[in-house]
Coordinates of C-alpha atoms and ligand atoms in Angstrom, one line a residue:
M18 CA 41.8 26.7 -87.9
Q19 CA 39.2 25.0 -85.8
P20 CA 38.9 25.9 -82.1
S21 CA 40.4 23.4 -79.6
E22 CA 37.7 24.2 -77.0
Q23 CA 35.3 21.8 -78.7
Y24 CA 37.5 19.0 -77.4
R25 CA 37.9 17.9 -73.8
G26 CA 41.7 17.4 -74.3
R27 CA 44.5 20.0 -74.6
L28 CA 46.9 20.5 -77.5
F29 CA 50.4 21.8 -76.8
V30 CA 52.8 22.4 -79.7
V31 CA 56.4 23.5 -80.0
E32 CA 57.9 25.5 -82.8
G33 CA 61.2 27.2 -83.7
I34 CA 64.1 26.9 -86.1
D35 CA 66.2 23.8 -86.2
G36 CA 68.2 23.5 -83.0
S37 CA 66.0 25.9 -81.0
G38 CA 65.4 23.2 -78.4
K39 CA 61.9 22.1 -79.3
S40 CA 62.3 18.3 -78.9
T41 CA 64.3 18.7 -75.7
Q42 CA 61.5 20.8 -74.1
I43 CA 58.5 18.7 -75.4
D44 CA 60.1 15.5 -74.2
L45 CA 60.5 16.9 -70.7
L46 CA 56.9 18.2 -70.8
Y47 CA 55.7 14.8 -71.9
K48 CA 57.5 13.0 -69.0
W49 CA 56.2 15.6 -66.6
L50 CA 52.6 15.1 -67.7
L51 CA 52.9 11.4 -67.3
S52 CA 54.5 11.8 -63.9
R53 CA 51.5 13.8 -62.9
G54 CA 49.2 11.0 -64.0
H55 CA 47.8 12.6 -67.1
A56 CA 47.2 10.7 -70.4
A57 CA 49.5 12.3 -72.9
F58 CA 50.1 11.4 -76.6
F59 CA 52.8 12.5 -78.9
S60 CA 52.7 13.4 -82.5
E61 CA 55.8 14.2 -84.5
W62 CA 56.0 16.2 -87.8
N63 CA 56.3 14.1 -90.9
S64 CA 55.7 10.8 -89.3
S65 CA 52.5 9.5 -91.0
P66 CA 52.9 6.0 -92.5
L67 CA 50.5 7.1 -95.3
V68 CA 53.0 9.3 -97.2
K69 CA 56.3 8.2 -95.7
R70 CA 57.4 6.3 -98.8
T71 CA 56.4 9.0 -101.2
T72 CA 58.1 11.7 -99.1
S73 CA 61.3 9.6 -98.7
R74 CA 61.4 8.8 -102.4
G75 CA 60.8 12.4 -103.4
K76 CA 63.4 13.6 -101.0
R77 CA 66.0 11.0 -102.0
R78 CA 65.7 11.7 -105.7
H79 CA 65.3 15.5 -105.2
L80 CA 61.9 15.4 -107.0
L81 CA 60.0 17.7 -104.7
Q82 CA 59.2 21.2 -105.8
P83 CA 58.0 23.8 -103.3
L84 CA 54.4 23.0 -104.1
T85 CA 54.8 19.2 -104.0
F86 CA 56.9 19.5 -100.9
S87 CA 54.1 21.5 -99.3
L88 CA 51.4 19.1 -100.4
T89 CA 53.1 15.9 -99.1
H90 CA 53.6 17.6 -95.7
A91 CA 50.0 18.7 -95.6
T92 CA 48.9 15.2 -96.4
D93 CA 51.0 13.9 -93.6
F94 CA 49.5 16.4 -91.3
A95 CA 45.9 15.7 -92.4
D96 CA 46.5 12.0 -91.7
R97 CA 48.0 12.6 -88.3
T98 CA 45.2 15.1 -87.4
E99 CA 42.6 12.5 -88.1
R100 CA 44.3 9.5 -86.6
S101 CA 46.5 10.7 -83.8
I102 CA 45.6 14.2 -82.8
I103 CA 41.7 14.5 -82.8
P104 CA 40.9 11.0 -81.2
P105 CA 43.0 11.6 -78.0
L106 CA 41.7 15.2 -77.8
Q107 CA 38.1 13.8 -78.0
A108 CA 39.0 11.4 -75.2
G109 CA 40.2 14.3 -73.0
A110 CA 44.0 13.6 -73.2
A111 CA 46.9 16.0 -73.6
V112 CA 48.4 15.9 -77.1
L113 CA 51.9 17.1 -77.7
A114 CA 53.2 18.0 -81.2
D115 CA 56.8 18.5 -82.1
R116 CA 56.3 21.0 -84.9
Y117 CA 52.8 22.0 -86.1
V118 CA 51.2 24.0 -88.9
Y119 CA 53.5 26.9 -88.2
T120 CA 56.5 24.9 -89.4
A121 CA 54.7 24.6 -92.8
F122 CA 53.9 28.3 -92.8
A123 CA 57.5 29.2 -92.1
R124 CA 59.2 26.6 -94.3
D125 CA 56.8 26.8 -97.3
G126 CA 56.8 30.6 -96.9
A127 CA 60.6 30.5 -97.1
R128 CA 60.3 28.4 -100.2
G129 CA 58.2 31.1 -101.8
C130 CA 54.7 29.5 -101.5
D131 CA 51.8 32.0 -101.2
P132 CA 51.2 32.6 -97.4
A133 CA 47.4 32.8 -97.9
W134 CA 47.3 29.5 -99.8
I135 CA 49.3 27.7 -97.2
R136 CA 47.1 28.9 -94.4
E137 CA 44.0 27.9 -96.4
L138 CA 45.6 24.4 -97.0
Y139 CA 45.9 23.9 -93.2
S140 CA 42.6 25.4 -92.3
F141 CA 41.3 22.0 -91.0
A142 CA 43.9 22.0 -88.2
V143 CA 43.0 22.2 -84.6
R144 CA 44.2 25.5 -83.1
P145 CA 46.6 24.6 -80.2
T146 CA 45.7 25.3 -76.6
V147 CA 49.2 26.8 -76.3
G148 CA 51.7 27.2 -79.2
F149 CA 55.2 27.6 -77.9
Y150 CA 57.8 29.4 -79.9
F151 CA 61.5 28.9 -78.8
R152 CA 63.2 32.0 -79.9
V153 CA 67.0 31.7 -80.4
P154 CA 69.4 33.8 -82.5
L155 CA 70.4 32.1 -85.7
D156 CA 74.1 31.7 -84.6
V157 CA 73.1 29.8 -81.4
A158 CA 70.8 27.4 -83.3
L159 CA 73.4 26.9 -86.0
D160 CA 76.1 26.1 -83.5
R161 CA 73.9 23.5 -81.8
I162 CA 73.0 21.8 -85.0
L163 CA 76.3 22.0 -86.8
S164 CA 78.3 20.7 -83.8
G165 CA 76.1 17.8 -83.1
R166 CA 75.0 16.7 -86.6
P167 CA 77.3 17.7 -89.4
E168 CA 75.5 15.6 -92.0
L169 CA 72.7 17.9 -93.4
K170 CA 70.0 16.6 -95.6
W171 CA 69.3 18.2 -99.0
Y172 CA 65.8 19.7 -98.3
E173 CA 66.7 20.5 -94.7
A174 CA 69.5 22.7 -96.0
G175 CA 67.1 24.2 -98.6
M176 CA 69.4 23.0 -101.4
D177 CA 66.4 22.8 -103.7
L178 CA 66.2 26.6 -103.7
G179 CA 69.7 27.1 -105.2
L180 CA 70.7 29.6 -102.5
A181 CA 74.3 28.4 -102.4
D182 CA 76.4 25.5 -103.8
D183 CA 77.7 24.5 -100.4
V184 CA 75.2 22.6 -98.1
V185 CA 76.3 24.4 -94.9
A186 CA 76.1 27.8 -96.6
S187 CA 72.7 27.0 -98.0
F188 CA 71.5 25.7 -94.6
K189 CA 72.5 29.0 -93.0
L190 CA 70.7 31.1 -95.6
F191 CA 67.6 28.9 -95.5
Q192 CA 67.4 28.9 -91.7
A193 CA 67.7 32.7 -91.7
R194 CA 64.7 33.0 -94.1
I195 CA 62.7 30.6 -91.9
L196 CA 63.6 32.6 -88.8
E197 CA 62.2 35.7 -90.5
E198 CA 59.0 33.9 -91.4
Y199 CA 58.6 32.6 -87.9
E200 CA 58.9 36.1 -86.4
R201 CA 56.0 37.2 -88.5
I202 CA 54.0 34.1 -87.5
V203 CA 54.6 34.6 -83.8
E204 CA 52.7 37.9 -84.1
E205 CA 50.0 36.7 -86.4
F206 CA 49.0 33.7 -84.3
G207 CA 49.9 34.9 -80.9
L208 CA 52.4 32.2 -80.1
T209 CA 53.9 32.0 -76.6
V210 CA 57.5 33.0 -76.8
I211 CA 60.2 31.2 -74.6
D212 CA 63.8 32.5 -74.6
G213 CA 65.5 29.4 -76.1
T214 CA 68.9 30.6 -75.0
L215 CA 68.1 30.0 -71.3
P216 CA 69.3 26.8 -69.6
I217 CA 67.1 23.7 -70.4
G218 CA 65.7 23.4 -66.8
V219 CA 64.8 27.1 -66.6
Q220 CA 62.9 27.0 -69.9
Q221 CA 61.1 23.8 -68.8
Q222 CA 60.0 25.5 -65.6
Q223 CA 58.4 28.3 -67.6
V224 CA 56.8 25.8 -70.0
R225 CA 55.2 23.9 -67.1
E226 CA 53.9 27.0 -65.4
I227 CA 52.2 28.1 -68.7
V228 CA 50.7 24.6 -69.2
E229 CA 49.6 23.9 -65.6
P230 CA 46.3 26.0 -65.7
Y231 CA 45.1 23.9 -68.6
L232 CA 45.5 20.5 -66.9
D233 CA 42.3 20.4 -64.7
G234 CA 40.0 17.7 -65.8
L235 CA 42.4 16.0 -68.2
L236 CA 42.0 12.2 -68.7
S237 CA 44.2 10.1 -66.4
R238 CA 46.8 7.8 -67.9
P239 CA 46.2 4.1 -67.6
D240 CA 48.4 2.6 -64.8
D241 CA 51.1 0.7 -66.7
G242 CA 53.0 -0.1 -63.6
R243 CA 55.9 2.2 -64.4
I244 CA 56.9 5.0 -62.1
Y245 CA 57.3 8.3 -63.9
R246 CA 59.2 10.6 -61.5
P247 CA 59.5 14.3 -62.3
L248 CA 62.8 15.2 -63.9
R249 CA 65.4 17.3 -62.2
E250 CA 66.8 20.4 -63.7
G251 CA 69.1 19.7 -66.7
E252 CA 68.0 16.1 -66.9
A253 CA 66.9 14.9 -70.4
Ligands
ATP328 N1 68.7 25.5 -73.6 C1 69.7 24.8 -74.2 N2 70.9 25.2 -74.0 C2 72.0 24.5 -74.7 N3 71.8 23.5 -75.5 C3 70.5 23.1 -75.8 C4 69.4 23.7 -75.1 N4 68.3 23.1 -75.6 C5 68.7 22.1 -76.4 N5 70.0 22.1 -76.5 C6 70.8 21.2 -77.3 O1 70.8 21.6 -78.7 C7 70.6 20.5 -79.6 C8 69.3 20.7 -80.4 O2 68.2 20.6 -79.4 P1 66.8 19.9 -79.9 O3 67.1 18.6 -80.6 O4 65.9 19.9 -78.7 O5 66.4 21.0 -80.9 P2 65.2 21.0 -82.0 O6 64.6 22.3 -82.0 O7 64.3 19.8 -81.7 O8 66.0 20.7 -83.4 P3 65.4 20.1 -84.7 O9 64.5 21.1 -85.3 O10 66.6 19.9 -85.6 O11 64.7 18.8 -84.4 C9 70.7 19.3 -78.7 O12 72.0 18.8 -78.7 C10 70.3 19.8 -77.3 O13 70.9 19.0 -76.3
MG329 MG1 63.7 18.2 -82.9

């Protein structure tokens, strides 16, 4: 991965299994950065318009194999790196990513792709300033996901792997595999671990304390006339 120090901006990413609280935490961080007057940009996994139609079609018709699944996501990531991650970093802004290369390492690894090959595929990525990993036991994450969103998607549940006939059973087995991969990745890449079972406000406080030393000299956000006040504990 290329070092982030070559850019004036800062890159903060969140990782963890489904339901670990990534989006909750990065949304709060984003609002906090804006409230402090910093220019902050957001990039979400699998959001590039370049491959959206191909990915959606492949997923809908269950056409994607582990290799093609991996390649479409890498294409998405390459496009976003070029268009929405590097330019704001060059300009000196904070860039926040909800899932990053480690998601590919964990998921594609769980699908049986060669770890060295996946890492090589993503070697163009910018190494994050801080990579957060929200560690939660499988049961906690499953409870959060299955209580709030019972409709699981085919690939999300890892149904392509033939682990189980039932979608929920497959999802649980697949998430367990991903969790195992993540635990290796945390060591390998020195991710910053946050206890994802703590209350939302407590975690956010820790995230802000870790991020704060990197904020000096960041680009200021343009004044859009809106007032961004800091969020209170538990507020989303
Ligand atoms: N610390 C927490 N304690 C209890 N519930 C939480 C906590 N953090 C998040 N949640 C709840 O768990 C659910 C999943 O959270 P969130 O969407 O942030 O997870 P995620 O990691 O982004 O999941 P996904 O990978 O599916 O996008 C939400 O309903 C959220 O309100
Ligand atoms: Mg999310």
